[in-house]
CSV table of C-alpha atoms in Angstrom, one decimal:
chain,number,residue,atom,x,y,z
A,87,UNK,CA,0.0,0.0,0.0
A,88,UNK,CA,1.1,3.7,-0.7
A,89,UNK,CA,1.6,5.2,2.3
A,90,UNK,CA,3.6,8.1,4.5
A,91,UNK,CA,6.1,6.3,6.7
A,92,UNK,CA,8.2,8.3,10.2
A,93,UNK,CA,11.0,7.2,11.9
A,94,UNK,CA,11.4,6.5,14.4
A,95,UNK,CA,7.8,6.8,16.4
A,96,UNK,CA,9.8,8.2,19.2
A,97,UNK,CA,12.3,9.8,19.8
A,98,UNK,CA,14.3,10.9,23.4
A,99,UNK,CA,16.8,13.6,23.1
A,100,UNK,CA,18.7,15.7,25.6
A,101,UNK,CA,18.1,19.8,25.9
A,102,UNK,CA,20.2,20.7,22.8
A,103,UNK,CA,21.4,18.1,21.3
A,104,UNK,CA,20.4,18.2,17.4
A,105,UNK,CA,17.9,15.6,16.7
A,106,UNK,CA,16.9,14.5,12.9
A,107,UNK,CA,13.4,13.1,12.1
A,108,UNK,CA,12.5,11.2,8.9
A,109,UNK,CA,9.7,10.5,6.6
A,110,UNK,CA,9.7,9.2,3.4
A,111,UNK,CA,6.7,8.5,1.1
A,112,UNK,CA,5.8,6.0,-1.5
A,113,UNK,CA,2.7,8.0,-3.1
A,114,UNK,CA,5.4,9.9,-5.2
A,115,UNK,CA,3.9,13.4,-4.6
A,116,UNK,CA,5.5,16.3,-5.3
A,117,UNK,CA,4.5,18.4,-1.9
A,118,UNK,CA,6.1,17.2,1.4
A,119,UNK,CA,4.9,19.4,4.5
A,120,UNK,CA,6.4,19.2,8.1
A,121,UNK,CA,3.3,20.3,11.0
A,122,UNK,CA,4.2,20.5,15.1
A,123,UNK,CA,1.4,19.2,17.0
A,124,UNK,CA,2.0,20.0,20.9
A,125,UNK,CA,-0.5,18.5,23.6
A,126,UNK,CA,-3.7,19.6,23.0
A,127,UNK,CA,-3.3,21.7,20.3
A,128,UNK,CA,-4.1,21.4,16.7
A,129,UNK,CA,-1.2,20.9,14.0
A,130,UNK,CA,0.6,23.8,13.2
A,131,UNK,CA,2.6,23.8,9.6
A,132,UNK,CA,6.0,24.8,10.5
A,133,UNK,CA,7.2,24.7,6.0
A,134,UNK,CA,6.2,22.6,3.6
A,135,UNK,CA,8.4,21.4,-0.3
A,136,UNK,CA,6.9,21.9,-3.5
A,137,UNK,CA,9.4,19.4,-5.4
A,138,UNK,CA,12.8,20.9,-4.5
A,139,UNK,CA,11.2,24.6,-3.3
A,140,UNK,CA,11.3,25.2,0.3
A,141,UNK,CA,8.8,26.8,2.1
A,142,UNK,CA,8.7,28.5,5.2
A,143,UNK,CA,6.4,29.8,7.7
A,144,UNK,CA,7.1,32.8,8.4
A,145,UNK,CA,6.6,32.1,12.5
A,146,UNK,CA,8.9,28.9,12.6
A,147,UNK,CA,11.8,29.2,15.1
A,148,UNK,CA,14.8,29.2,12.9
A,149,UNK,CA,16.5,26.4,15.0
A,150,UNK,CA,13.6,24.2,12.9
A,151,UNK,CA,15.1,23.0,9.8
A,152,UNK,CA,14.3,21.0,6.5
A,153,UNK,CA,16.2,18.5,3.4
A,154,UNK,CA,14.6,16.8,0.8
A,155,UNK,CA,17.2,14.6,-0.9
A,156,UNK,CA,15.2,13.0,-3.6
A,157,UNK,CA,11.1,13.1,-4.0
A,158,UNK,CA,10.6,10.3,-1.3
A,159,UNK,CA,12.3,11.6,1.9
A,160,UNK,CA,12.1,14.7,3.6
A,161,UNK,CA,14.1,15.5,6.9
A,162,UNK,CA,13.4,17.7,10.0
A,163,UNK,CA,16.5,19.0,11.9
A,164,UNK,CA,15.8,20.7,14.9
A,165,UNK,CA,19.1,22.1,15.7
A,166,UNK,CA,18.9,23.0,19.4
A,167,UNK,CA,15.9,21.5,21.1
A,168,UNK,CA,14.8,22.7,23.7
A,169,UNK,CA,11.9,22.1,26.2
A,170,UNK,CA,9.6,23.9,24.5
A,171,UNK,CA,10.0,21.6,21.6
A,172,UNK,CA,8.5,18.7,22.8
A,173,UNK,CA,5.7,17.7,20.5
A,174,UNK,CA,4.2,15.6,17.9
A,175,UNK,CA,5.8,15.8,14.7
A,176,UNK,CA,3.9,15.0,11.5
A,177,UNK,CA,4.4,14.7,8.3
A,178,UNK,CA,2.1,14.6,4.9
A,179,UNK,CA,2.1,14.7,1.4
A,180,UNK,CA,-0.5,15.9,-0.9
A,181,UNK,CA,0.0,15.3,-5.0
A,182,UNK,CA,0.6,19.2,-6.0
A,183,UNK,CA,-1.0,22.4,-4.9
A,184,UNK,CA,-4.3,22.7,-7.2
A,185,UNK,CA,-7.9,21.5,-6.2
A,186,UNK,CA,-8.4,17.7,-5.9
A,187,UNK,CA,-4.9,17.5,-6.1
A,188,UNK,CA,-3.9,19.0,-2.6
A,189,UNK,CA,-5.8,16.5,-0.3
A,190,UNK,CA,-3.5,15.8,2.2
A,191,UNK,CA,-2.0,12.7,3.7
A,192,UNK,CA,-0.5,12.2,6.8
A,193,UNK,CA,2.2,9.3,8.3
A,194,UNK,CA,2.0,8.1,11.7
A,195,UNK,CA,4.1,11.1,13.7
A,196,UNK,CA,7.2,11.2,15.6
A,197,UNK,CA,6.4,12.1,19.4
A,198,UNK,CA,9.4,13.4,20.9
A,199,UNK,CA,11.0,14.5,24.2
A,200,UNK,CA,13.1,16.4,25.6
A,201,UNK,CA,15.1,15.9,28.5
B,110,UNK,CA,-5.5,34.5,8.0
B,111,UNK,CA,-8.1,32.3,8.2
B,112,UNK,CA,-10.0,31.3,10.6
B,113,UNK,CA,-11.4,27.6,11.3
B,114,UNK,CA,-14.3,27.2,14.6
B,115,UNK,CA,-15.4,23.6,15.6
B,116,UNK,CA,-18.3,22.6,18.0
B,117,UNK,CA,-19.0,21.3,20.4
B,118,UNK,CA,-15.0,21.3,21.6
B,119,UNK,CA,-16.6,18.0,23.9
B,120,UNK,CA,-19.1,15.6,23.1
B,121,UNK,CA,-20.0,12.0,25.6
B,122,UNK,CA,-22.5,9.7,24.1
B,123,UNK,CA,-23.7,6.2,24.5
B,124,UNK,CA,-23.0,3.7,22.1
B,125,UNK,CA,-25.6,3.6,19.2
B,126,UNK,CA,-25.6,7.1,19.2
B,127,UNK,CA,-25.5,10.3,16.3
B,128,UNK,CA,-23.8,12.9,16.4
B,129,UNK,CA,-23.0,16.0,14.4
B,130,UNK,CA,-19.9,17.8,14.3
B,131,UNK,CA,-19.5,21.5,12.8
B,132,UNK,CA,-16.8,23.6,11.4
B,133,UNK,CA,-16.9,27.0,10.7
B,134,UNK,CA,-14.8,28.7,8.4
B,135,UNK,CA,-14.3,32.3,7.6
B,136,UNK,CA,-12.9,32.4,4.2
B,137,UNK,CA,-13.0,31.1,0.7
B,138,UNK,CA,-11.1,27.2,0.5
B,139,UNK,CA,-9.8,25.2,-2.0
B,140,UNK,CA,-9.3,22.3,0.1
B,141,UNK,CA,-11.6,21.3,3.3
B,142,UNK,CA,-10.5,17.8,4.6
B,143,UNK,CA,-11.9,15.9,8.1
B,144,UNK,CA,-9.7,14.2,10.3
B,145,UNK,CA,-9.8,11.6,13.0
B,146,UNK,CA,-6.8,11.3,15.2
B,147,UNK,CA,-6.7,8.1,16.8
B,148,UNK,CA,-5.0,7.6,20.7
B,149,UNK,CA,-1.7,7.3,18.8
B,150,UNK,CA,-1.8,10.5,17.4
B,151,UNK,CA,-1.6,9.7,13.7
B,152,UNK,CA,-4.7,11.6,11.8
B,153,UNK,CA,-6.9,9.7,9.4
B,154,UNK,CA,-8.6,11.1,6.6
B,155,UNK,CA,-12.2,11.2,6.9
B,156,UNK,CA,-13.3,12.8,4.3
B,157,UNK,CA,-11.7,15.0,1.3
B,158,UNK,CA,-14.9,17.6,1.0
B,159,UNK,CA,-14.5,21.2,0.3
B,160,UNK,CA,-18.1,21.3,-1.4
B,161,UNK,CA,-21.0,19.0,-1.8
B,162,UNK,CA,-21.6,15.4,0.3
B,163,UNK,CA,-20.1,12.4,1.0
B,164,UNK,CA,-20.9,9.6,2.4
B,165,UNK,CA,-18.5,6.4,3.7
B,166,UNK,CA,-20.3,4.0,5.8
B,167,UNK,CA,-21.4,5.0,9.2
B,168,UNK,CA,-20.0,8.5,8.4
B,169,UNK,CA,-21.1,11.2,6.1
B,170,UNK,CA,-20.2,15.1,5.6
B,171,UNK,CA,-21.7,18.3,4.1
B,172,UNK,CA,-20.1,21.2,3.0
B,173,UNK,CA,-21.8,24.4,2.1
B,174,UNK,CA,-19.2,26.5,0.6
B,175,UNK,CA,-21.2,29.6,-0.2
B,176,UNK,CA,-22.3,29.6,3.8
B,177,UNK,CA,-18.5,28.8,5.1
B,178,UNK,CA,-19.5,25.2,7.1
B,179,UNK,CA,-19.1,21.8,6.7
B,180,UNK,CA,-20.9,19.0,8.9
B,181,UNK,CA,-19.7,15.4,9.7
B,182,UNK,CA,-22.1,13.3,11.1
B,183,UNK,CA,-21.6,9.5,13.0
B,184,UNK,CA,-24.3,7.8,13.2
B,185,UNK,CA,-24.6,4.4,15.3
B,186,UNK,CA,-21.8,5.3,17.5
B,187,UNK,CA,-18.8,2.4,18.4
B,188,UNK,CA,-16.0,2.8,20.9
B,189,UNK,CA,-13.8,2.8,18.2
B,190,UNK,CA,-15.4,6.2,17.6
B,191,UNK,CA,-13.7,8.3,20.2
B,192,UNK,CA,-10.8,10.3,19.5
B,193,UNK,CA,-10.4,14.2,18.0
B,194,UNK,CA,-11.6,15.0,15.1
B,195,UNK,CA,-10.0,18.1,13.3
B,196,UNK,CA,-11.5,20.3,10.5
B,197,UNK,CA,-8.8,21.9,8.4
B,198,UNK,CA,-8.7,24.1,5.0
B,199,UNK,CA,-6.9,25.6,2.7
B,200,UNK,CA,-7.5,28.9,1.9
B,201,UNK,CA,-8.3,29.5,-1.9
B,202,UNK,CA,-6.1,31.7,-3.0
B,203,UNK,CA,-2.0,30.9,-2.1
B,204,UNK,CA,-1.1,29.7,1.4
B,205,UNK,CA,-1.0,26.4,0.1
B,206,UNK,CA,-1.1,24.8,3.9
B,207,UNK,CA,-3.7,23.3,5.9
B,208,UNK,CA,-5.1,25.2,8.9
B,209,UNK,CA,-7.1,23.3,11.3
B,210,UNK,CA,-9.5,24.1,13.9
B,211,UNK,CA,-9.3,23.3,17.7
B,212,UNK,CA,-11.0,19.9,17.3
B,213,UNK,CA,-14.1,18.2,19.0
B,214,UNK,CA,-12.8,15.7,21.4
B,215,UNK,CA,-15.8,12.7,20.8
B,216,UNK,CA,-16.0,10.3,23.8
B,217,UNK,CA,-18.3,7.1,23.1
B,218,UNK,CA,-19.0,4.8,26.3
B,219,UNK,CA,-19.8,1.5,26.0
């Protein structure tokens, strides 16, 4: 089955030690986004690719960072974390930008922690 | 930007059950989609919907573009059913990202 795959499910990290999440994709869509879910709160999109175009919001903490090798992985890098960082982490894919072609689909999130 | 309101933010039924869920919306969309997030946190698609009706067993959704809403309704609650479920858009013209509402946490007792 196509799907959106994260590694790992969860991750542990120390207060600022650089921590990398993964997802890669097998519905070979061109859009890739990155969203920060924190406990009861709704997603928040923190940027999203459009093939090899990166997009940022323009309220994500530059410590958050993004690489998208190739059209099936996309990588957050959070550079510092700190406590406030702790969250969800989700990513989703939608086919391109235009109407019934930007439904979006989600993987199964990386929870992480920090210590 | 735009705006996205759900109600009720809580809802406790019995099993067997209906229930509506609303989202309110303050701005023209290109995309309207209707989540479930299950107790592992991943979100499944409900519904793709930013105009007209849908139906997919047990669950069906409305939207009404011109009047900014959309409507997902359960009907014959299960367990299964409880969980958040999240309204979010995309606004029609650029921002190209989903913004989602607050959620309606659903509890279903047995």
């Amino acid at each position: 089955d196509a799907m959106v795959i994260q590694n790992p499910r969860y991750q542990v990290t120390q207060f600022g030690k650089p921590v990398t999440l993964s997802c890669s994709q097998t519905l070979n869509h061109n859009v890739m986004y990155w969203y920060q879910q924190k406990s009861s709160q709704a997603p928040k999109l923190l940027f999203h690719y459009y093939d090899k175009d990166f997009n940022n919001e323009a309220d994500t903490p530059d410590n958050f960072q993004s690489r998208r090798p190739n059209t099936s992985f996309c990588f957050l890098d959070i550079r510092s974390p700190g406590l406030g960082d702790a969250a969800m982490y989700l990513c989703a894919t939608s086919r391109d930008y235009g109407s019934s072609t930007n439904e979006q689909f989600f993987g199964p999130g990386t929870r992480l922690t920090v210590l | 930007g735009i705006q996205v309101e759900q109600s009720p933010p809580d809802l406790i039924l019995q099993e067997g059950a209906n229930s509506t869920l609303r989202c309110n919306f303050s701005d023209s969309v290109n995309n309207l989609q209707w989540f479930h997030q299950n107790p592992w946190g991943q979100l499944i698609n409900l519904f793709y919907i930013p105009s007209g009706t849908k139906q997919n067993g047990r669950l069906s959704a409305t939207t009404v573009a011109t009047e900014r809403y959309s409507l997902l309704y359960i009907s014959s609650s299960q367990t299964t059913d409880s969980g958040v479920y999240f309204c979010a858009v995309d606004k029609a013209q650029g921002a190209q990202k989903l913004v989602f509402g607050q959620g309606t946490r659903l509890t279903i007792n047995p």
